[in-house]
């Protein structure tokens, strides 16, 4: 069926589906964060917009920002300042290329999936750096520099945690990794048991990956580049109106893409035990969405329960704990792979 | 044929462009309805309410340049590990598993030793 559709049309449909999913989930996520954080702090959160539970709050915010004046500071580096949001969102949208939402449904099953993800997800940090530098503001500059510091510290645990996954799966393609997780490990009483990687050997990798992805996303407890209480608004201080909204959206879409990566690599992606491939073609996207929201809930939960850590503690955590731990994780995974 | 061969690149390029288009389209729509009254005060850099002191790009000591050097070393290492990780299964099937494992352990061990040296030397400490 799919083979007969022209390439360009198919690509167009894929782009629309990915855009719809990304924007839709991001909007729900913004609302969910407002509501969950409110309930964690015993507040009600958004209440009036949309009639019930304030469900239209994120939409109202988007419309509000659309009407705001767009300011570019006189002393700013004009080109870099204007280009930054483009780089940020381009990197975020491109991560969705390799994420499979069903056995057949993937924008492009790249052979170098994990490699590609790691390369392209750093692009949004480049956008942050550009924003920090281009603003010509001291707070923004410090924010951008801090974002760079976080990238170099937490990119490594991220990469090395995924190396262990690559060893266990024997492939870099994300569809291949999900299929590897769906392969039965052992049989109990005639029933084949297959486990996602978080339950079959990669629990340390999972924890490290979630910590490192929080740092990559500049989320609390690693939100030093934004740090409202010390840097005004960090790298977005000088942005207003829609440009600011784009950074805001980029941040949340980045969370969605990171959660999708975690779900795919560690939680089994679109796969669920007991469903055939043809059933997964229909149910897959919903299963993946449920997993994504579980991970997003973790992200939000962490944000509202932990204080921000200091810059030297951030570096220390990465270099003294996470990187040695991931290296041991690689050694352990490789040994098990050869011995078993 | 061309699509099969370049499909990967085209897909990625289109998705990258979509991200840019999203921003462009948003700015275009906003441009139609938002007010635009620039003034000298508005286009000033925000610092704390009064006129900013000095240049926006004031000298900053980027204290993590040693971390950046370490990062380079480990990132290159990661690139070396990936192909090894993918071929491990094949080697293990050919009975060379132990040899391949020991070789990689030596490599990782050397780098771990370097990290340990850096930690003991105190370069990962911020004064």
CSV table of C-alpha atoms in Angstrom, one decimal:
chain,number,residue,atom,x,y,z
A,1,UNK,CA,0.0,0.0,0.0
A,2,UNK,CA,2.6,2.5,1.1
A,3,UNK,CA,5.0,1.5,-1.8
A,4,UNK,CA,2.6,3.0,-4.4
A,5,UNK,CA,2.5,6.5,-2.9
A,6,UNK,CA,4.9,8.9,-4.6
A,7,UNK,CA,7.9,9.8,-2.4
A,8,UNK,CA,7.2,13.5,-2.3
A,9,UNK,CA,3.6,13.1,-1.2
A,10,UNK,CA,4.5,10.5,1.4
A,11,UNK,CA,7.2,12.9,2.8
A,12,UNK,CA,4.7,15.7,2.9
A,13,UNK,CA,2.3,13.5,4.9
A,14,UNK,CA,5.1,12.5,7.3
A,15,UNK,CA,6.0,16.1,7.9
A,16,UNK,CA,2.4,17.1,8.6
A,17,UNK,CA,1.9,14.1,11.0
A,18,UNK,CA,5.2,14.8,12.8
A,19,UNK,CA,4.4,18.6,13.1
A,20,UNK,CA,0.9,17.8,14.3
A,21,UNK,CA,2.1,15.4,16.9
A,22,UNK,CA,4.9,17.6,18.0
A,23,UNK,CA,2.8,20.7,18.4
A,24,UNK,CA,-0.2,18.9,19.8
A,25,UNK,CA,1.8,17.0,22.5
A,26,UNK,CA,3.8,20.2,23.3
A,27,UNK,CA,0.5,22.2,23.9
A,28,UNK,CA,-0.9,19.4,26.1
A,29,UNK,CA,2.5,19.3,27.9
A,30,UNK,CA,2.5,23.0,28.6
A,31,UNK,CA,-1.0,22.7,30.0
A,32,UNK,CA,-0.1,19.5,31.9
A,33,UNK,CA,3.0,21.3,33.5
A,34,UNK,CA,0.9,24.2,34.6
A,35,UNK,CA,-1.7,21.9,36.1
A,36,UNK,CA,0.6,19.3,37.7
A,37,UNK,CA,2.9,21.9,39.1
A,38,UNK,CA,-0.2,23.7,40.6
A,39,UNK,CA,-1.4,20.5,42.2
A,40,UNK,CA,2.1,19.7,43.6
A,41,UNK,CA,2.0,23.1,45.3
A,42,UNK,CA,-1.7,22.8,46.4
A,43,UNK,CA,-2.9,25.4,43.9
A,44,UNK,CA,-5.6,25.0,41.2
A,45,UNK,CA,-3.5,26.4,38.3
A,46,UNK,CA,-5.2,27.8,35.2
A,47,UNK,CA,-8.9,27.9,35.7
A,48,UNK,CA,-10.9,30.4,33.6
A,49,UNK,CA,-9.8,30.1,29.9
A,50,UNK,CA,-12.0,27.7,27.9
A,51,UNK,CA,-14.8,27.4,30.4
A,52,UNK,CA,-13.7,24.3,32.2
A,53,UNK,CA,-10.4,23.6,34.0
A,54,UNK,CA,-8.8,26.3,32.0
A,55,UNK,CA,-8.0,23.9,29.2
A,56,UNK,CA,-7.4,26.6,26.6
A,57,UNK,CA,-4.8,28.4,28.6
A,58,UNK,CA,-1.8,27.5,26.4
A,59,UNK,CA,-3.7,28.5,23.3
A,60,UNK,CA,-4.6,31.9,24.9
A,61,UNK,CA,-0.9,32.4,25.7
A,62,UNK,CA,0.1,31.7,22.2
A,63,UNK,CA,-2.4,34.2,20.9
A,64,UNK,CA,-1.2,36.8,23.4
A,65,UNK,CA,2.4,36.4,22.4
A,66,UNK,CA,1.4,36.7,18.7
A,67,UNK,CA,0.2,40.2,19.4
A,68,UNK,CA,3.3,41.4,21.2
A,69,UNK,CA,5.8,43.8,19.7
A,70,UNK,CA,8.9,42.1,18.4
A,71,UNK,CA,12.0,43.9,19.6
A,72,UNK,CA,15.6,43.5,18.5
A,73,UNK,CA,18.0,45.4,20.8
A,74,UNK,CA,20.1,48.0,19.1
A,75,UNK,CA,23.4,46.6,20.5
A,76,UNK,CA,22.5,43.0,19.7
A,77,UNK,CA,24.3,41.0,17.0
A,78,UNK,CA,21.3,41.3,14.6
A,79,UNK,CA,21.9,38.3,12.4
A,80,UNK,CA,22.8,35.8,15.1
A,81,UNK,CA,19.9,37.1,17.3
A,82,UNK,CA,17.4,36.5,14.5
A,83,UNK,CA,18.8,33.2,13.4
A,84,UNK,CA,18.9,31.6,16.8
A,85,UNK,CA,15.2,30.5,17.1
A,86,UNK,CA,15.4,28.9,13.6
A,87,UNK,CA,18.3,26.8,14.6
A,88,UNK,CA,16.7,25.8,17.8
A,89,UNK,CA,13.4,24.6,16.2
A,90,UNK,CA,15.0,23.0,13.1
A,91,UNK,CA,17.1,20.8,15.4
A,92,UNK,CA,14.1,19.8,17.5
A,93,UNK,CA,11.9,18.9,14.5
A,94,UNK,CA,14.6,16.9,12.8
A,95,UNK,CA,15.0,14.6,15.8
A,96,UNK,CA,11.6,13.1,15.0
A,97,UNK,CA,12.8,11.7,11.7
A,98,UNK,CA,14.0,8.5,13.2
A,99,UNK,CA,11.5,7.9,16.0
A,100,UNK,CA,9.2,5.0,15.0
A,101,UNK,CA,5.5,5.2,16.0
A,102,UNK,CA,4.6,1.7,14.7
A,103,UNK,CA,6.3,-1.2,13.0
A,104,UNK,CA,5.7,0.4,9.6
A,105,UNK,CA,5.4,4.0,10.7
A,106,UNK,CA,8.7,5.9,10.8
A,107,UNK,CA,9.6,9.1,8.9
A,108,UNK,CA,12.9,7.4,7.8
A,109,UNK,CA,14.6,4.4,9.4
A,110,UNK,CA,18.2,5.6,9.3
A,111,UNK,CA,20.9,3.0,9.8
A,112,UNK,CA,22.8,5.4,12.0
A,113,UNK,CA,19.7,6.3,14.1
A,114,UNK,CA,21.3,6.8,17.5
A,115,UNK,CA,24.3,8.6,16.0
A,116,UNK,CA,22.0,10.9,14.1
A,117,UNK,CA,19.9,11.6,17.2
A,118,UNK,CA,22.9,12.6,19.3
A,119,UNK,CA,24.2,14.8,16.5
A,120,UNK,CA,21.0,16.6,15.7
A,121,UNK,CA,19.8,17.1,19.3
A,122,UNK,CA,22.9,19.1,20.1
A,123,UNK,CA,21.7,21.6,17.4
A,124,UNK,CA,19.2,23.2,19.8
A,125,UNK,CA,22.0,23.9,22.3
A,126,UNK,CA,23.7,25.7,19.4
A,127,UNK,CA,20.6,27.8,19.1
A,128,UNK,CA,20.8,28.6,22.8
A,129,UNK,CA,24.4,29.6,22.5
A,130,UNK,CA,23.6,31.8,19.5
A,131,UNK,CA,20.8,33.5,21.5
A,132,UNK,CA,23.1,34.0,24.4
A,133,UNK,CA,25.8,35.5,22.3
A,134,UNK,CA,23.7,37.5,19.9
A,135,UNK,CA,21.7,39.3,22.5
A,136,UNK,CA,24.6,41.5,23.6
A,137,UNK,CA,23.3,41.2,27.1
A,138,UNK,CA,25.5,40.1,30.1
A,139,UNK,CA,22.8,37.8,31.5
A,140,UNK,CA,22.2,36.2,28.1
A,141,UNK,CA,25.9,35.7,27.6
A,142,UNK,CA,26.3,34.0,31.0
A,143,UNK,CA,23.2,31.9,30.2
A,144,UNK,CA,24.5,30.8,26.8
A,145,UNK,CA,28.0,30.0,28.3
A,146,UNK,CA,26.3,27.9,31.0
A,147,UNK,CA,24.3,26.0,28.3
A,148,UNK,CA,27.6,25.2,26.6
A,149,UNK,CA,29.0,24.0,29.8
A,150,UNK,CA,26.1,21.7,30.3
A,151,UNK,CA,26.3,20.4,26.8
A,152,UNK,CA,29.9,19.3,27.1
A,153,UNK,CA,29.4,17.8,30.6
A,154,UNK,CA,26.2,15.8,29.9
A,155,UNK,CA,26.6,14.9,26.2
A,156,UNK,CA,29.0,12.2,27.3
A,157,UNK,CA,26.8,10.3,29.8
A,158,UNK,CA,24.1,10.5,27.1
A,159,UNK,CA,26.3,9.1,24.4
A,160,UNK,CA,27.9,6.5,26.5
A,161,UNK,CA,24.6,5.3,28.0
A,162,UNK,CA,23.4,4.7,24.4
A,163,UNK,CA,26.6,2.8,23.5
A,164,UNK,CA,25.5,0.2,26.0
A,165,UNK,CA,22.1,0.0,24.3
A,166,UNK,CA,23.8,-0.4,20.9
A,167,UNK,CA,25.9,-3.2,22.3
A,168,UNK,CA,22.8,-5.0,23.6
A,169,UNK,CA,20.7,-4.4,20.5
A,170,UNK,CA,23.5,-4.8,18.0
A,171,UNK,CA,22.1,-2.1,15.8
A,172,UNK,CA,21.9,1.7,15.8
A,173,UNK,CA,18.5,1.9,14.0
A,174,UNK,CA,15.7,2.8,16.4
A,175,UNK,CA,13.2,0.5,14.7
A,176,UNK,CA,15.9,-2.2,15.1
A,177,UNK,CA,16.2,-1.4,18.8
A,178,UNK,CA,12.5,-1.7,19.4
A,179,UNK,CA,12.4,-5.0,17.5
A,180,UNK,CA,15.3,-6.2,19.7
A,181,UNK,CA,13.3,-5.4,22.8
A,182,UNK,CA,10.3,-7.3,21.4
A,183,UNK,CA,12.4,-10.4,20.9
A,184,UNK,CA,11.6,-13.0,23.6
A,185,UNK,CA,14.4,-13.4,26.2
A,186,UNK,CA,13.2,-16.6,27.8
A,187,UNK,CA,10.1,-18.8,28.1
A,188,UNK,CA,8.1,-19.5,31.3
A,189,UNK,CA,5.4,-22.2,31.0
A,190,UNK,CA,5.2,-21.9,27.2
A,191,UNK,CA,4.8,-18.1,27.3
A,192,UNK,CA,7.6,-16.1,25.6
A,193,UNK,CA,8.7,-13.3,27.8
A,194,UNK,CA,10.2,-10.2,26.2
A,195,UNK,CA,11.3,-7.2,28.3
A,196,UNK,CA,12.1,-3.6,27.5
A,197,UNK,CA,15.7,-2.6,28.1
A,198,UNK,CA,14.9,-0.8,31.3
A,199,UNK,CA,14.0,-4.2,32.8
A,200,UNK,CA,16.6,-6.3,31.1
A,201,UNK,CA,20.0,-4.9,32.0
A,202,UNK,CA,19.9,-1.2,31.2
A,203,UNK,CA,18.4,0.1,34.4
A,204,UNK,CA,21.6,2.1,35.2
A,205,UNK,CA,21.7,3.4,31.7
A,206,UNK,CA,18.1,4.4,31.9
A,207,UNK,CA,18.6,6.4,35.1
A,208,UNK,CA,21.8,8.1,33.7
A,209,UNK,CA,20.1,8.9,30.4
A,210,UNK,CA,17.1,10.5,32.2
A,211,UNK,CA,19.5,12.6,34.4
A,212,UNK,CA,21.6,13.6,31.4
A,213,UNK,CA,18.6,14.4,29.2
A,214,UNK,CA,17.2,16.7,31.9
A,215,UNK,CA,20.6,18.6,31.8
A,216,UNK,CA,20.5,18.7,28.0
A,217,UNK,CA,17.0,20.2,28.1
A,218,UNK,CA,18.0,22.8,30.7
A,219,UNK,CA,15.3,21.5,33.1
A,220,UNK,CA,15.4,21.8,36.8
A,221,UNK,CA,17.5,20.7,38.7
A,222,UNK,CA,19.9,21.7,35.9
A,223,UNK,CA,18.2,24.9,34.7
A,224,UNK,CA,21.2,27.1,35.2
A,225,UNK,CA,21.1,28.7,31.7
A,226,UNK,CA,17.7,30.1,32.5
A,227,UNK,CA,17.9,30.6,36.2
A,228,UNK,CA,15.2,33.3,36.6
A,229,UNK,CA,16.3,34.2,40.1
A,230,UNK,CA,19.9,35.1,39.1
A,231,UNK,CA,20.0,35.8,35.4
A,232,UNK,CA,16.6,37.5,34.8
A,233,UNK,CA,15.6,35.0,32.1
A,234,UNK,CA,19.0,33.7,31.0
A,235,UNK,CA,19.5,33.5,27.2
A,236,UNK,CA,16.0,34.6,26.4
A,237,UNK,CA,16.2,37.9,28.4
A,238,UNK,CA,16.2,40.1,25.2
A,239,UNK,CA,13.6,38.0,23.3
A,240,UNK,CA,10.0,39.2,23.1
A,241,UNK,CA,6.8,38.4,21.4
A,242,UNK,CA,6.8,35.5,18.9
A,243,UNK,CA,10.5,35.0,19.0
A,244,UNK,CA,10.3,34.3,22.7
A,245,UNK,CA,7.4,31.9,22.1
A,246,UNK,CA,9.5,30.0,19.6
A,247,UNK,CA,12.2,29.4,22.3
A,248,UNK,CA,9.4,28.4,24.7
A,249,UNK,CA,7.9,26.0,22.2
A,250,UNK,CA,11.4,24.7,21.2
A,251,UNK,CA,12.0,23.9,24.9
A,252,UNK,CA,8.8,22.0,25.3
A,253,UNK,CA,9.1,20.3,21.9
A,254,UNK,CA,12.6,19.3,22.9
A,255,UNK,CA,11.2,17.7,26.0
A,256,UNK,CA,8.7,15.8,23.9
A,257,UNK,CA,11.5,14.5,21.6
A,258,UNK,CA,13.7,13.5,24.5
A,259,UNK,CA,10.8,11.7,26.1
A,260,UNK,CA,10.2,9.9,22.8
A,261,UNK,CA,13.8,8.9,22.6
A,262,UNK,CA,13.7,7.6,26.2
A,263,UNK,CA,10.5,5.7,25.6
A,264,UNK,CA,11.8,4.2,22.3
A,265,UNK,CA,15.2,3.2,23.6
A,266,UNK,CA,14.5,2.0,27.1
A,267,UNK,CA,10.7,1.5,27.5
A,268,UNK,CA,10.1,-0.5,24.3
A,269,UNK,CA,8.7,2.3,22.1
A,270,UNK,CA,5.5,1.5,20.2
A,271,UNK,CA,5.8,-2.2,21.3
A,272,UNK,CA,3.6,-3.8,23.9
A,273,UNK,CA,3.5,-7.5,24.9
A,274,UNK,CA,0.7,-9.6,23.5
A,275,UNK,CA,0.0,-7.5,20.4
A,276,UNK,CA,0.7,-8.7,16.8
A,277,UNK,CA,2.5,-6.5,14.2
A,278,UNK,CA,-0.8,-5.6,12.5
A,279,UNK,CA,-2.4,-4.6,15.8
A,280,UNK,CA,0.7,-2.5,16.6
A,281,UNK,CA,0.3,-0.6,13.4
A,282,UNK,CA,-2.9,0.9,14.8
A,283,UNK,CA,-2.2,0.8,18.5
A,284,UNK,CA,1.5,1.7,18.3
A,285,UNK,CA,1.2,5.4,18.2
A,286,UNK,CA,-1.0,5.4,21.3
A,287,UNK,CA,1.2,3.1,23.2
A,288,UNK,CA,4.2,5.3,22.4
A,289,UNK,CA,2.2,8.4,23.5
A,290,UNK,CA,1.3,6.8,26.8
A,291,UNK,CA,5.0,6.1,27.4
A,292,UNK,CA,6.0,9.6,26.4
A,293,UNK,CA,3.6,11.1,28.8
A,294,UNK,CA,4.9,8.8,31.6
A,295,UNK,CA,8.4,10.1,31.0
A,296,UNK,CA,7.2,13.7,30.7
A,297,UNK,CA,5.4,13.3,34.1
A,298,UNK,CA,8.8,12.2,35.5
A,299,UNK,CA,10.4,15.4,34.1
A,300,UNK,CA,7.7,17.6,35.5
A,301,UNK,CA,7.8,15.8,38.9
A,302,UNK,CA,11.5,16.3,39.2
A,303,UNK,CA,11.2,20.0,38.3
A,304,UNK,CA,8.8,20.8,41.1
A,305,UNK,CA,10.5,18.7,43.8
A,306,UNK,CA,14.2,19.5,43.5
A,307,UNK,CA,16.1,22.8,43.9
A,308,UNK,CA,18.6,24.0,41.3
A,309,UNK,CA,22.1,22.7,41.8
A,310,UNK,CA,25.3,24.8,41.6
A,311,UNK,CA,27.5,25.0,38.5
A,312,UNK,CA,30.4,23.2,40.1
A,313,UNK,CA,28.1,20.5,41.5
A,314,UNK,CA,26.7,20.0,38.0
A,315,UNK,CA,30.1,19.5,36.5
A,316,UNK,CA,31.2,17.2,39.4
A,317,UNK,CA,28.1,15.0,39.1
A,318,UNK,CA,28.7,14.5,35.4
A,319,UNK,CA,32.5,13.9,35.5
A,320,UNK,CA,32.9,12.2,38.8
A,321,UNK,CA,29.8,10.0,38.9
A,322,UNK,CA,27.9,9.6,35.6
A,323,UNK,CA,30.8,9.2,33.2
A,324,UNK,CA,32.7,6.5,35.2
A,325,UNK,CA,29.3,4.8,35.9
A,326,UNK,CA,28.4,4.7,32.2
A,327,UNK,CA,31.9,3.3,31.3
A,328,UNK,CA,31.3,0.5,33.9
A,329,UNK,CA,27.9,0.0,32.4
A,330,UNK,CA,29.4,-0.5,29.0
A,331,UNK,CA,32.0,-3.0,30.3
A,332,UNK,CA,29.2,-4.9,32.2
A,333,UNK,CA,26.9,-5.0,29.1
A,334,UNK,CA,29.7,-6.1,26.8
A,335,UNK,CA,30.8,-8.8,29.1
A,336,UNK,CA,27.3,-10.1,29.5
A,337,UNK,CA,26.8,-10.0,25.8
A,338,UNK,CA,29.8,-12.1,25.1
A,339,UNK,CA,29.3,-14.6,28.0
A,340,UNK,CA,25.6,-15.2,27.5
B,1,UNK,CA,16.3,5.4,-7.9
B,2,UNK,CA,17.5,8.8,-6.9
B,3,UNK,CA,15.0,8.9,-4.1
B,4,UNK,CA,16.1,5.6,-2.8
B,5,UNK,CA,19.7,6.7,-2.7
B,6,UNK,CA,19.3,10.2,-1.4
B,7,UNK,CA,16.0,9.6,0.5
B,8,UNK,CA,17.7,9.7,3.9
B,9,UNK,CA,19.3,13.1,3.1
B,10,UNK,CA,16.2,14.5,1.5
B,11,UNK,CA,14.0,13.5,4.5
B,12,UNK,CA,16.4,15.0,7.0
B,13,UNK,CA,16.8,18.2,5.0
B,14,UNK,CA,13.0,18.6,4.6
B,15,UNK,CA,12.5,18.1,8.3
B,16,UNK,CA,15.2,20.6,9.2
B,17,UNK,CA,13.6,23.1,6.7
B,18,UNK,CA,10.2,22.5,8.3
B,19,UNK,CA,11.5,23.6,11.7
B,20,UNK,CA,12.8,26.8,10.1
B,21,UNK,CA,9.5,27.3,8.2
B,22,UNK,CA,7.5,27.0,11.4
B,23,UNK,CA,9.4,29.9,12.9
B,24,UNK,CA,9.2,31.9,9.6
B,25,UNK,CA,5.5,31.3,9.2
B,26,UNK,CA,4.8,32.3,12.9
B,27,UNK,CA,6.8,35.5,12.5
B,28,UNK,CA,5.0,36.3,9.3
B,29,UNK,CA,1.5,35.9,10.9
B,30,UNK,CA,2.7,37.9,14.0
B,31,UNK,CA,4.1,40.6,11.7
B,32,UNK,CA,0.6,41.2,10.3
B,33,UNK,CA,-1.2,41.8,13.6
B,34,UNK,CA,1.4,43.0,16.1
B,35,UNK,CA,2.1,46.7,16.7
B,36,UNK,CA,5.4,48.1,15.7
B,37,UNK,CA,6.5,51.3,17.5
B,38,UNK,CA,10.2,51.2,18.0
B,39,UNK,CA,11.8,53.7,20.3
B,40,UNK,CA,15.3,54.3,21.7
B,41,UNK,CA,14.4,53.2,25.2
B,42,UNK,CA,12.7,50.0,24.0
B,43,UNK,CA,15.7,48.9,22.0
B,44,UNK,CA,18.1,49.2,24.9
B,45,UNK,CA,19.6,46.2,26.5
B,46,UNK,CA,17.9,45.1,29.7
B,47,UNK,CA,20.2,45.0,32.7
B,48,UNK,CA,18.3,46.1,35.8
B,49,UNK,CA,16.2,49.1,34.7
B,50,UNK,CA,18.9,51.7,34.5
B,51,UNK,CA,21.3,52.3,31.5
B,52,UNK,CA,23.6,49.3,31.1
B,53,UNK,CA,27.2,49.6,32.3
B,54,UNK,CA,29.9,48.7,29.7
B,55,UNK,CA,29.7,46.4,26.8
B,56,UNK,CA,27.3,43.5,26.5
B,57,UNK,CA,30.1,41.2,25.5
B,58,UNK,CA,32.2,42.0,28.6
B,59,UNK,CA,35.1,39.7,29.2
B,60,UNK,CA,34.0,36.5,30.8
B,61,UNK,CA,36.2,33.8,32.2
B,62,UNK,CA,35.1,30.6,30.7
B,63,UNK,CA,36.3,28.4,33.5
B,64,UNK,CA,35.4,25.1,31.9
B,65,UNK,CA,37.9,25.0,29.1
B,66,UNK,CA,39.7,22.1,30.7
B,67,UNK,CA,36.4,20.3,30.8
B,68,UNK,CA,36.0,21.1,27.1
B,69,UNK,CA,39.4,19.4,26.4
B,70,UNK,CA,38.4,16.3,28.3
B,71,UNK,CA,35.1,16.3,26.4
B,72,UNK,CA,36.9,16.2,23.1
B,73,UNK,CA,38.9,13.2,24.2
B,74,UNK,CA,35.9,11.2,25.5
B,75,UNK,CA,33.7,12.2,22.5
B,76,UNK,CA,36.3,10.7,20.1
B,77,UNK,CA,36.5,7.7,22.3
B,78,UNK,CA,32.7,7.3,22.0
B,79,UNK,CA,33.1,7.3,18.2
B,80,UNK,CA,35.6,4.5,18.5
B,81,UNK,CA,33.3,2.5,20.7
B,82,UNK,CA,30.2,2.6,18.5
B,83,UNK,CA,31.6,0.4,15.6
B,84,UNK,CA,33.0,-2.0,18.1
B,85,UNK,CA,29.7,-2.2,19.9
B,86,UNK,CA,27.9,-3.1,16.6
B,87,UNK,CA,30.5,-5.8,15.7
B,88,UNK,CA,30.7,-7.4,19.1
B,89,UNK,CA,28.1,-10.0,18.3
B,90,UNK,CA,29.8,-11.1,15.2
B,91,UNK,CA,33.1,-11.5,16.9
B,92,UNK,CA,31.6,-13.4,19.8
B,93,UNK,CA,29.9,-15.8,17.3
B,94,UNK,CA,33.4,-16.4,15.8
B,95,UNK,CA,34.9,-17.3,19.2
B,96,UNK,CA,36.9,-14.1,19.3
B,97,UNK,CA,34.7,-12.5,22.0
B,98,UNK,CA,37.2,-12.6,24.8
B,99,UNK,CA,40.0,-11.1,22.8
B,100,UNK,CA,37.8,-8.2,21.5
B,101,UNK,CA,36.5,-7.6,25.0
B,102,UNK,CA,40.0,-7.4,26.6
B,103,UNK,CA,41.2,-5.0,23.9
B,104,UNK,CA,38.3,-2.6,24.5
B,105,UNK,CA,38.7,-2.9,28.3
B,106,UNK,CA,42.3,-1.8,27.9
B,107,UNK,CA,41.1,1.2,25.8
B,108,UNK,CA,38.4,2.2,28.2
B,109,UNK,CA,40.7,1.5,31.2
B,110,UNK,CA,43.3,3.9,29.8
B,111,UNK,CA,40.8,6.6,29.5
B,112,UNK,CA,39.3,6.0,32.9
B,113,UNK,CA,42.8,6.2,34.3
B,114,UNK,CA,43.2,9.6,32.6
B,115,UNK,CA,39.9,10.8,34.1
B,116,UNK,CA,41.0,9.6,37.5
B,117,UNK,CA,44.3,11.4,37.1
B,118,UNK,CA,42.5,14.6,36.2
B,119,UNK,CA,40.2,14.3,39.2
B,120,UNK,CA,43.2,13.6,41.6
B,121,UNK,CA,45.1,16.5,40.0
B,122,UNK,CA,42.3,18.7,41.0
B,123,UNK,CA,41.6,20.2,37.5
B,124,UNK,CA,37.9,19.4,37.8
B,125,UNK,CA,37.6,21.6,40.9
B,126,UNK,CA,36.3,25.1,40.6
B,127,UNK,CA,38.0,27.7,42.8
